[in-house]
Structures are given as C-alpha cells and as structure tokens.
PDB file of C-alpha atoms in Angstrom:
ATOM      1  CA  UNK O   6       1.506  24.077   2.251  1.00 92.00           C
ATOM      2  CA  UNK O   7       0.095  22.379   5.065  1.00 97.00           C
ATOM      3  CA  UNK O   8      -1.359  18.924   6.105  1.00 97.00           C
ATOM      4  CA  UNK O   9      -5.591  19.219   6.288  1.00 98.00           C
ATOM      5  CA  UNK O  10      -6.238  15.678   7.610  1.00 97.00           C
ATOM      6  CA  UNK O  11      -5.157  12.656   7.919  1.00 97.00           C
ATOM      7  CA  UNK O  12      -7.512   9.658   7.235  1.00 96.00           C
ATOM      8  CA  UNK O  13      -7.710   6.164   7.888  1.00 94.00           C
ATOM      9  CA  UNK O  14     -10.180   3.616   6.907  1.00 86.00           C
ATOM     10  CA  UNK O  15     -11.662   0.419   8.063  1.00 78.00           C
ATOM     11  CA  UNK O  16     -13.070  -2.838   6.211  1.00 73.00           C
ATOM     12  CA  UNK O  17     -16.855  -1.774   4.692  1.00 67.00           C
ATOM     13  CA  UNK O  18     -19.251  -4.245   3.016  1.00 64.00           C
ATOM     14  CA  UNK O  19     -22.043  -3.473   1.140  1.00 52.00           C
ATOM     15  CA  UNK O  20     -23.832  -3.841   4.113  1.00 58.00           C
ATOM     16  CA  UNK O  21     -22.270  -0.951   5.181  1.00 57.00           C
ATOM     17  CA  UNK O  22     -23.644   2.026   3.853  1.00 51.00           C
ATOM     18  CA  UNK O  23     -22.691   4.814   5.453  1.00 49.00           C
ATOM     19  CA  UNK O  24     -20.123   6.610   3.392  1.00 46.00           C
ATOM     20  CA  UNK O  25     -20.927   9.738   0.686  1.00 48.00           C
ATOM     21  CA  UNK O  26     -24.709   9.481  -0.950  1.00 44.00           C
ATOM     22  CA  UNK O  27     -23.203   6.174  -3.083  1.00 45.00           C
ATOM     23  CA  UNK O  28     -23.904   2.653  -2.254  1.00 48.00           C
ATOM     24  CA  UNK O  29     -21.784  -0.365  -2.554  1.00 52.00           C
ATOM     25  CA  UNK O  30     -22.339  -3.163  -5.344  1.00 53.00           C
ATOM     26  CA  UNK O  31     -23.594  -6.355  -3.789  1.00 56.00           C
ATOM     27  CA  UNK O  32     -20.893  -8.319  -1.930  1.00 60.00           C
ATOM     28  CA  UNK O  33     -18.264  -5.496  -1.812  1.00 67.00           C
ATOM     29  CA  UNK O  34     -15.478  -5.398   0.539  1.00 73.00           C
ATOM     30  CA  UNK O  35     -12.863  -2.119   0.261  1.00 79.00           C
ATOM     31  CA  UNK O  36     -11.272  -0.111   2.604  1.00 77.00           C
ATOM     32  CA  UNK O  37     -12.159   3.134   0.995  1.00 85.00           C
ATOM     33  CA  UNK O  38     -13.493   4.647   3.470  1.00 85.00           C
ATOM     34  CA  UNK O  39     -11.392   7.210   4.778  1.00 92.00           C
ATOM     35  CA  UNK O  40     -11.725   9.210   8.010  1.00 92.00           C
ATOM     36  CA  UNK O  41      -9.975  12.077   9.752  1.00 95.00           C
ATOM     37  CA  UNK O  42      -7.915  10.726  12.348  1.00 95.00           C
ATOM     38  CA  UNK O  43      -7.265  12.628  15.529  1.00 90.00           C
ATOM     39  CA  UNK O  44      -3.917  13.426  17.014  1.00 88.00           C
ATOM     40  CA  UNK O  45      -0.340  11.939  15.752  1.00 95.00           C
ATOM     41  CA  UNK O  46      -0.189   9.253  13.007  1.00 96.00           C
ATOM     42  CA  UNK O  47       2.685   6.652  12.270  1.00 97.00           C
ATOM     43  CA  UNK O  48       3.425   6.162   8.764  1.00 98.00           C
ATOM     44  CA  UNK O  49       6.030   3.568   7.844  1.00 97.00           C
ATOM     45  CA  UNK O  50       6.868   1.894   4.315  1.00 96.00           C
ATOM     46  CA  UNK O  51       4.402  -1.247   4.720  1.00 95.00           C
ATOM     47  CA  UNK O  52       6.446  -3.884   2.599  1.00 94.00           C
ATOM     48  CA  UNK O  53       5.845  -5.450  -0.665  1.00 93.00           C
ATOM     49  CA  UNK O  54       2.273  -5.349  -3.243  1.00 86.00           C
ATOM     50  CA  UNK O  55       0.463  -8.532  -2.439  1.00 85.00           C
ATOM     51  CA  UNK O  56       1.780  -8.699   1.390  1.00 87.00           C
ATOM     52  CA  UNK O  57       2.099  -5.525   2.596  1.00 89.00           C
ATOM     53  CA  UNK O  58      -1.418  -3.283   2.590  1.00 88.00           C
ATOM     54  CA  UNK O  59      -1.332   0.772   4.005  1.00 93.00           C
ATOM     55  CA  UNK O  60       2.199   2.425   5.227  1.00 94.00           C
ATOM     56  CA  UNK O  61      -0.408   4.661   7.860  1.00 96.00           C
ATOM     57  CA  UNK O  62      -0.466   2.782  10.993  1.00 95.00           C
ATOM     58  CA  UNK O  63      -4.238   1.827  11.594  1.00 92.00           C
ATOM     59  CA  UNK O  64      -5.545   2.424   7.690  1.00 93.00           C
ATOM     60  CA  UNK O  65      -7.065  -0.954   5.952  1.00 86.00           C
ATOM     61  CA  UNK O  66      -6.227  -2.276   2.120  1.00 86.00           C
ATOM     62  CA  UNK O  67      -8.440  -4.560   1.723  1.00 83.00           C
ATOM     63  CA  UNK O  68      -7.644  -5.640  -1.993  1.00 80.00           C
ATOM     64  CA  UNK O  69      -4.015  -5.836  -1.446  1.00 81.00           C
ATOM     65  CA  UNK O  70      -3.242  -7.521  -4.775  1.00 84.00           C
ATOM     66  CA  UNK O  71      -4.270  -4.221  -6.729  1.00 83.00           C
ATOM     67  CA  UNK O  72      -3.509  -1.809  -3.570  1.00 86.00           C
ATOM     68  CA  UNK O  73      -1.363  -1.067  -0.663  1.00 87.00           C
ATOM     69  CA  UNK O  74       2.443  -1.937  -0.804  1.00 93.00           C
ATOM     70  CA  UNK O  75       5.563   0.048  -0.945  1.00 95.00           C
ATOM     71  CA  UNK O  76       4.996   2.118  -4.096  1.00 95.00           C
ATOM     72  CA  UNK O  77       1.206   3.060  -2.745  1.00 95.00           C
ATOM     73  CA  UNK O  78       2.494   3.069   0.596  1.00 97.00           C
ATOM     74  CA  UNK O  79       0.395   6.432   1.145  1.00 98.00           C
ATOM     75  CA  UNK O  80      -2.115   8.397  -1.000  1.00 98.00           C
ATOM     76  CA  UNK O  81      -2.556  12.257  -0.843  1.00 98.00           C
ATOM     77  CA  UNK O  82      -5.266  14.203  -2.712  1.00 98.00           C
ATOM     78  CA  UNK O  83      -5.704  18.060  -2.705  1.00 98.00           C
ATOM     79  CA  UNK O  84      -8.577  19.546  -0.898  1.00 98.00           C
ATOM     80  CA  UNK O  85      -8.962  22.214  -3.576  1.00 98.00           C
ATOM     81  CA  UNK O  86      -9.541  19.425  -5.762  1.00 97.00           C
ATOM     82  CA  UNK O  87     -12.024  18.286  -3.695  1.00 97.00           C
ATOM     83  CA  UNK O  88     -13.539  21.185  -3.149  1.00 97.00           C
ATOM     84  CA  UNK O  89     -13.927  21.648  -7.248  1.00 97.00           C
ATOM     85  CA  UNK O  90     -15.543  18.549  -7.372  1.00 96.00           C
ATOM     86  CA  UNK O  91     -18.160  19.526  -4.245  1.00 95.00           C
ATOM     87  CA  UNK O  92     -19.082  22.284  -6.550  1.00 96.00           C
ATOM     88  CA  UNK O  93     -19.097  19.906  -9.985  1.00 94.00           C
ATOM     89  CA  UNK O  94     -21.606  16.803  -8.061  1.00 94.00           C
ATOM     90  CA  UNK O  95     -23.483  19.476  -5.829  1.00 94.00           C
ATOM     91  CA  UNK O  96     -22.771  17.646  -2.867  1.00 92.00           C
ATOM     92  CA  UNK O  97     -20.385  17.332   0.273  1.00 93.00           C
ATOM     93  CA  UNK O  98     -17.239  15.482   0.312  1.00 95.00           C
ATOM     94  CA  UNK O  99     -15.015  15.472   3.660  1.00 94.00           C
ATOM     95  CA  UNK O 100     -11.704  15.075   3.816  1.00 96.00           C
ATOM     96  CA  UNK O 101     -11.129  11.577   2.883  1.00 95.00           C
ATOM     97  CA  UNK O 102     -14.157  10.983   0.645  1.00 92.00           C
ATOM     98  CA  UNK O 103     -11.821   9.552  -2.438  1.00 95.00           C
ATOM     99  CA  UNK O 104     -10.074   7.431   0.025  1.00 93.00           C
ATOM    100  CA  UNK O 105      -6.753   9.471   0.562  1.00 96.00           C
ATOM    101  CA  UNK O 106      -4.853   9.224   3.597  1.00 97.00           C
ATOM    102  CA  UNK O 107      -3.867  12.744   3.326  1.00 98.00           C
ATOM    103  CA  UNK O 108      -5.603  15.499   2.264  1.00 98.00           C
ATOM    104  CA  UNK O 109      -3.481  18.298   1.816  1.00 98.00           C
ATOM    105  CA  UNK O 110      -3.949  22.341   1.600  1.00 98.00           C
ATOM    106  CA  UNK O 111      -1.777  24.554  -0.805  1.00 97.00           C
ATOM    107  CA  UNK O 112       0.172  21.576  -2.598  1.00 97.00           C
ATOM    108  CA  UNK O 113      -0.044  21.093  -6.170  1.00 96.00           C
ATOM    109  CA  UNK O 114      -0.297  17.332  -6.205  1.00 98.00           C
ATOM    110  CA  UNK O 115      -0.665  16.580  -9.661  1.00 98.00           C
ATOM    111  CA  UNK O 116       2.093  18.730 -11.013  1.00 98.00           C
ATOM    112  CA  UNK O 117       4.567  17.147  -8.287  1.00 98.00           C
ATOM    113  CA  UNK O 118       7.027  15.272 -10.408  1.00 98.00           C
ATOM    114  CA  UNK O 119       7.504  11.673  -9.688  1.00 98.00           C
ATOM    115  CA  UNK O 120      10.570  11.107  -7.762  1.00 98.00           C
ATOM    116  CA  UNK O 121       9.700  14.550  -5.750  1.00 98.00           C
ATOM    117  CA  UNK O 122      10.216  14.261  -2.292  1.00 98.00           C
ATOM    118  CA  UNK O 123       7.852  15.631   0.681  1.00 98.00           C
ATOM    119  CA  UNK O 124       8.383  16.363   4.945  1.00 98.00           C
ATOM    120  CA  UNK O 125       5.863  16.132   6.485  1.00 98.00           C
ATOM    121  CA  UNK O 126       5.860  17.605  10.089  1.00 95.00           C
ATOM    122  CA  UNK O 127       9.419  16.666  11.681  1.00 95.00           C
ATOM    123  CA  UNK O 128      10.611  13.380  10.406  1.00 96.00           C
ATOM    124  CA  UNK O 129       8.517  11.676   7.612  1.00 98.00           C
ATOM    125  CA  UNK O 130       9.750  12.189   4.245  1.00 98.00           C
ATOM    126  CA  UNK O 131       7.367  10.831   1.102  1.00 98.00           C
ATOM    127  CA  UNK O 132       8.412  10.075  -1.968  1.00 98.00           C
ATOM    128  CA  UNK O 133       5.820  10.493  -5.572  1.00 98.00           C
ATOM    129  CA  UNK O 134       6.012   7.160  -7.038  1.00 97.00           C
ATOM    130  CA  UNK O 135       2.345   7.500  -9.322  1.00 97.00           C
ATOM    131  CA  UNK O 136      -0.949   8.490  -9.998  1.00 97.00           C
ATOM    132  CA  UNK O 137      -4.131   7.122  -9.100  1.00 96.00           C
ATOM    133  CA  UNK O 138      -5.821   5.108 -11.352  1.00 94.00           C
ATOM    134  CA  UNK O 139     -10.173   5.042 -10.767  1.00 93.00           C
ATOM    135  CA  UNK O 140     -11.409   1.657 -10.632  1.00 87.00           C
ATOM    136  CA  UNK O 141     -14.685   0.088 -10.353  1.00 84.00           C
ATOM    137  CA  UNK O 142     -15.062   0.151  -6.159  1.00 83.00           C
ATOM    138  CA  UNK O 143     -14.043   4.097  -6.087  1.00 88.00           C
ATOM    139  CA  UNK O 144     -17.303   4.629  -8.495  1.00 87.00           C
ATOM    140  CA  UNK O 145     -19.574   2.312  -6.582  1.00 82.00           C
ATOM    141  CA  UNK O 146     -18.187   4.278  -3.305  1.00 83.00           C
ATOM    142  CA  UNK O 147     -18.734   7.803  -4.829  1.00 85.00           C
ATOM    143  CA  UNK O 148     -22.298   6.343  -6.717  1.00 84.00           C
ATOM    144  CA  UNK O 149     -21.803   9.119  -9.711  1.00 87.00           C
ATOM    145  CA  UNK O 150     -23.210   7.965 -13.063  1.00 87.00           C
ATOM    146  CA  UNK O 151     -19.930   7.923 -15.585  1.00 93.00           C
ATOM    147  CA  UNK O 152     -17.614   8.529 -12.638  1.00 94.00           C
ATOM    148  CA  UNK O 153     -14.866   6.569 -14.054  1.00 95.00           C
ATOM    149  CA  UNK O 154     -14.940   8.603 -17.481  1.00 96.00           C
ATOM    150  CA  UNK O 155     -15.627  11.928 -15.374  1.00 95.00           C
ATOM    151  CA  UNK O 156     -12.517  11.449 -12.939  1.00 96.00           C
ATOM    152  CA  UNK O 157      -9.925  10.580 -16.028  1.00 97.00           C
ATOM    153  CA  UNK O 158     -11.234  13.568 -17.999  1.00 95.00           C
ATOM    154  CA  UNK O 159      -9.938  15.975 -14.814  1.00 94.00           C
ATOM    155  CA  UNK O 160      -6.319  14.385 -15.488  1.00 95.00           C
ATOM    156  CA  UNK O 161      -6.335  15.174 -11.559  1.00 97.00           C
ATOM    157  CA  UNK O 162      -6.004  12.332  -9.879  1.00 97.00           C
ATOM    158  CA  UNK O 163      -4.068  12.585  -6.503  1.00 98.00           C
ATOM    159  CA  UNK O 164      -0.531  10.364  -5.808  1.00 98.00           C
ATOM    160  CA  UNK O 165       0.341   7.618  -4.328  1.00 98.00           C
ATOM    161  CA  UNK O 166       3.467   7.668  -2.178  1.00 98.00           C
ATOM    162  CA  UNK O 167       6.310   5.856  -0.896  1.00 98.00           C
ATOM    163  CA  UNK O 168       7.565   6.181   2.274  1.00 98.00           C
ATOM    164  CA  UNK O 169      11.829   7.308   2.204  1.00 98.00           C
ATOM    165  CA  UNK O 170      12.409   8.213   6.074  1.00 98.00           C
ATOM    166  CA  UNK O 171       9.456   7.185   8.571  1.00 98.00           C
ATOM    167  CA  UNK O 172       7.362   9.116  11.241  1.00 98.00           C
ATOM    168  CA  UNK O 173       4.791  10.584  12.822  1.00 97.00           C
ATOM    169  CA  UNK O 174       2.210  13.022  11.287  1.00 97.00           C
ATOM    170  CA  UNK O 175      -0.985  15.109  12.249  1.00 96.00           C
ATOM    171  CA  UNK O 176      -3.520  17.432  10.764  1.00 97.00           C
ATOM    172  CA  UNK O 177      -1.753  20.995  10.400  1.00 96.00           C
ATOM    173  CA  UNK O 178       1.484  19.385   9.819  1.00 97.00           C
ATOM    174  CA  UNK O 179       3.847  21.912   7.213  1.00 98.00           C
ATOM    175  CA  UNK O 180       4.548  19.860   3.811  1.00 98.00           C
ATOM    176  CA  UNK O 181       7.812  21.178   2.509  1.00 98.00           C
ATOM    177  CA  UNK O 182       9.132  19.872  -0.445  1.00 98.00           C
ATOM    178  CA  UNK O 183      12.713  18.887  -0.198  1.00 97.00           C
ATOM    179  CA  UNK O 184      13.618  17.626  -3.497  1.00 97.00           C
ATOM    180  CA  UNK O 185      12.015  18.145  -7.017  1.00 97.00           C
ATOM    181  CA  UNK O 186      13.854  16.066  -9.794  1.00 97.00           C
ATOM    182  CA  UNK O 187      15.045  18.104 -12.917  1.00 96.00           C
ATOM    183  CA  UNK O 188      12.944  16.418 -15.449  1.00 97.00           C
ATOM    184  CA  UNK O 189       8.834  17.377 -16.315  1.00 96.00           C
ATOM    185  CA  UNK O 190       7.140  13.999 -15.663  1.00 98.00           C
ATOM    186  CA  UNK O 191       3.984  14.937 -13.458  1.00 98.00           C
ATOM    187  CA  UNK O 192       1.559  12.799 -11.705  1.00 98.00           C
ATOM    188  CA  UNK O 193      -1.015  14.205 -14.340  1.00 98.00           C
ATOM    189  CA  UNK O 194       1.171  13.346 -17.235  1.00 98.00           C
ATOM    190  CA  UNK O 195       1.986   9.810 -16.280  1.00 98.00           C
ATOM    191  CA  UNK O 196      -2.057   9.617 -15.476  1.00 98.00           C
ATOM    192  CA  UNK O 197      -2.305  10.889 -19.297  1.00 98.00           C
ATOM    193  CA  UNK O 198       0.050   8.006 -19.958  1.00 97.00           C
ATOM    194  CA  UNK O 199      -1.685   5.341 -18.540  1.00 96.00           C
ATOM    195  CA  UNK O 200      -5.144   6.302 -19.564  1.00 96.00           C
ATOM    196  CA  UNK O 201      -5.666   8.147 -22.449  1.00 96.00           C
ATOM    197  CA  UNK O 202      -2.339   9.599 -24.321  1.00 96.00           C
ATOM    198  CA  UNK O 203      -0.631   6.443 -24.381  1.00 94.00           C
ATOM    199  CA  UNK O 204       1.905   8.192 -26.863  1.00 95.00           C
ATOM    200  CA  UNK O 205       3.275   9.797 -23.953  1.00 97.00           C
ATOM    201  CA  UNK O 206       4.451   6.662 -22.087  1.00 96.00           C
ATOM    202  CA  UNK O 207       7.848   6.866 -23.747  1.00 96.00           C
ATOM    203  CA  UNK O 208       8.287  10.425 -22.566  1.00 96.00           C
ATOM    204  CA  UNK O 209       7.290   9.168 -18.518  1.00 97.00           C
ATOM    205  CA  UNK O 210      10.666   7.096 -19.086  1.00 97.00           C
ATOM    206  CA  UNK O 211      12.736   9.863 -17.983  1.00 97.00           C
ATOM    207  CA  UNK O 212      11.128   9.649 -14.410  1.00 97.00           C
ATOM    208  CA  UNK O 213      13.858   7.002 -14.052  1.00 95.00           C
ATOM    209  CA  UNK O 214      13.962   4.571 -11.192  1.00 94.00           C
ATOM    210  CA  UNK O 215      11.269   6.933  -9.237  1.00 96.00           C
ATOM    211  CA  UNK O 216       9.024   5.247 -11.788  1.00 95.00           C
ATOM    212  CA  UNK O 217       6.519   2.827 -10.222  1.00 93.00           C
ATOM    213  CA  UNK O 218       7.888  -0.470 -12.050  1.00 92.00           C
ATOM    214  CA  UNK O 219       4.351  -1.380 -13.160  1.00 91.00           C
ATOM    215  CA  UNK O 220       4.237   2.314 -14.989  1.00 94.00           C
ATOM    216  CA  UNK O 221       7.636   1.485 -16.417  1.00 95.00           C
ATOM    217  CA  UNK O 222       6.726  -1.941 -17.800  1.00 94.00           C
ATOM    218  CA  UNK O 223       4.321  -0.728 -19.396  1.00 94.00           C
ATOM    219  CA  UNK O 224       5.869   2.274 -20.607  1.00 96.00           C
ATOM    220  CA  UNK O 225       8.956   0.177 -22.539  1.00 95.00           C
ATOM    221  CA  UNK O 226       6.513  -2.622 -23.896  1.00 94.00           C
ATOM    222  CA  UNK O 227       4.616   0.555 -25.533  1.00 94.00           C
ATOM    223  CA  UNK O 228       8.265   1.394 -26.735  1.00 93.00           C
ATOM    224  CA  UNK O 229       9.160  -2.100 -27.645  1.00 91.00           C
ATOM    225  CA  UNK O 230       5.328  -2.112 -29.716  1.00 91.00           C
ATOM    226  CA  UNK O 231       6.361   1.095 -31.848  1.00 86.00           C
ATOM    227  CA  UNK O 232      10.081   0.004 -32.506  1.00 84.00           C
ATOM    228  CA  UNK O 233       8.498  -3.306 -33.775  1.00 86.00           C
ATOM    229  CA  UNK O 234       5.932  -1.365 -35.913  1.00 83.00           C
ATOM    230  CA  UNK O 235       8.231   0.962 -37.289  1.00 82.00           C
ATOM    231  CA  UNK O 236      10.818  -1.532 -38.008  1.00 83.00           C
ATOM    232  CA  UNK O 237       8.272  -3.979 -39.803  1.00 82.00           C
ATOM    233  CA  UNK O 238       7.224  -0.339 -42.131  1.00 79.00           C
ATOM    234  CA  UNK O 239      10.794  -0.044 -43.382  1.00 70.00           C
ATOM    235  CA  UNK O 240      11.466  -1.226 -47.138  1.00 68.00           C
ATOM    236  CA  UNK O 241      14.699  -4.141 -46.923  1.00 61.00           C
ATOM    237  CA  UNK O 242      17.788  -2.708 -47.803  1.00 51.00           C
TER     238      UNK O 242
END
C-alpha cells in the first residue's frame, strides 16, 4: 500500500476551464481542482468547519462552510477506483480528478472502518472520520450527465480524514495501517447510511466517537424518529 500522489488545488471560477472535459456552472468558485504536487507535503489538522479549510499545507477549500475542517481535514480516493471509472466514462482522469488530496495505490478505502488509523511515510498518522458525499460542484467539475445518481450507486466514495499526529508526506510514501477498530462500520456503509439505506444509520452508531458528529446527529435523530414511531404504534396498556 503505497501513496500515488499527492494533490493540491487552487481557487477556479467558471472562467476557468481547464480541468477534466466538464465545465463549471456560471459564477462557480471551488477548489476542486486537484493537482499532483511535487516533492514533500505538510499536512496538519487545519482547525474547526467554518474557519479552518484543507489540513495539506498549500490545498484551497473554498466553500469552507460545507468543506475543509478537522473531520475533512484530508481526502484520499483509490486510484483503482479511478481507474474503474476511466474505463466506465471512456475518458482520462489523473490523479486528483475527484478532488482528493491523496490518491492512494493498494488501499481499500471504502472498506477502512471509521476510526481506522493510517502512517503515512514517517510521521503523519490519519484518522477515517467519513465518506464523501457528491454534491452539485463535483458534477459540474466532472460534466457527466446523472453523475450525482451514478457516483452514489458505486457506494465507493473515497474518505475524508482527520489528522491524529502531523507531518510530512510525498508521492511513493508506504501507507500502513496502524489501527483498525473491532467493529464493521465502513466508509461504504456509513455512505449507504447517509444516502440511500437510511435503515442502517442506527447500525453506523457503533463507530463511536470516530463518528463524524454530523453522521452521528443524524444517525440518533433517525433513532429518535423510529422509537417515536414505534412507540406511537403500541396499543395503551
């Protein structure tokens, strides 16, 4: 398991239209754009959602009210993923092309269980905190028809990261993990969670305080929902 790249992105526009075959919508700002970044990287938590934006020294959030911060301090996708989906769309999609900051070789991302902890290279040590969710600029970035629909179906959809001990990384890095909680909540099955099997958000509950606490407010309102239900179905005694 072994670091591919690591990317960092500046502020685009939709005057800016030099990324993968998409275009931006009309007025668009994002940071999105990811590219490889040569020689060693910082990478450092950032601080809180709404403040803080990218823990990868030189990387842009530009939305920082629905990105960056300490629980999507970093965001790693696999390049065999990518590579599936360069065969799917019949085009070419470097290292970076969904906006991760790390693309990795050999790692199952998706199965890592939140909570599961990553070194990278010599000092930096990631923690899984959640899946990525697709929004509207990642579709007008990529410029698929139905990309938002097609990228949930996959179930596939990368982590973000937090950032336990800090340090410097570079492409061909080892990733070794160095701690994999005992329970079976995935990045893919909290992604089913949030997007289409909410019945499995109570089960994601047992992720514990690794959860992202977004992910488990939402997961115990959906519990608080069904114990209301239920109890409103029972006959009085």
């Amino acid at each position: 398991m072994h670091l591919i790249s690591v990317n960092a992105g500046r502020d685009r526009t939709s005057d800016d239209r030099s990324g993968p075959d998409g275009a931006f919508a009309d007025g668009l700002r994002t940071g999105i754009d990811k590219r490889p970044v040569t020689g060693p990287v910082a990478v450092a938590a950032p601080g809180p959602k709404g403040v803080a934006g990218s823990g990868v020294a030189g990387d842009t959030v530009v939305d920082l009210r629905h990105h960056g911060g300490d629980h999507q301090a970093v965001y790693a996708f696999a390049r065999e993923d990518l590579d599936g989906w360069q065969r799917e769309l019949g085009r070419r999609l470097p290292d970076g092309s969904f906006g991760e900051n790390l693309t990795t070789g050999g790692l199952d991302v998706n199965g890592a269980r939140i909570g599961e902890r990553w070194r990278i290279g010599t000092d930096l040590v990631l923690e899984v905190a959640s899946p990525r969710i697709p929004c509207r600029t990642f579709a007008d970035w990529l410029g698929e028809a139905g990309w938002i629909r097609r990228f949930t179906q996959q179930a596939a959809p990368g982590a973000y990261l937090r950032v336990v001990t800090p340090g410097e990384i570079r492409a061909g890095d080892p990733v070794t993990v160095v701690h994999r909680p005992g329970h079976e909540v995935s990045v893919s099955v909290v992604f089913r969670a949030m997007t289409t099997e909410r019945a499995l958000l109570p089960a994601v509950l047992a992720a514990g305080d690794a959860l992202d606490p977004k992910v488990r407010q939402k997961a115990l309102a959906y519990v608080e929902r069904q114990e209301a239900a239920t109890a409103r179905q029972e006959p009085d005694a």
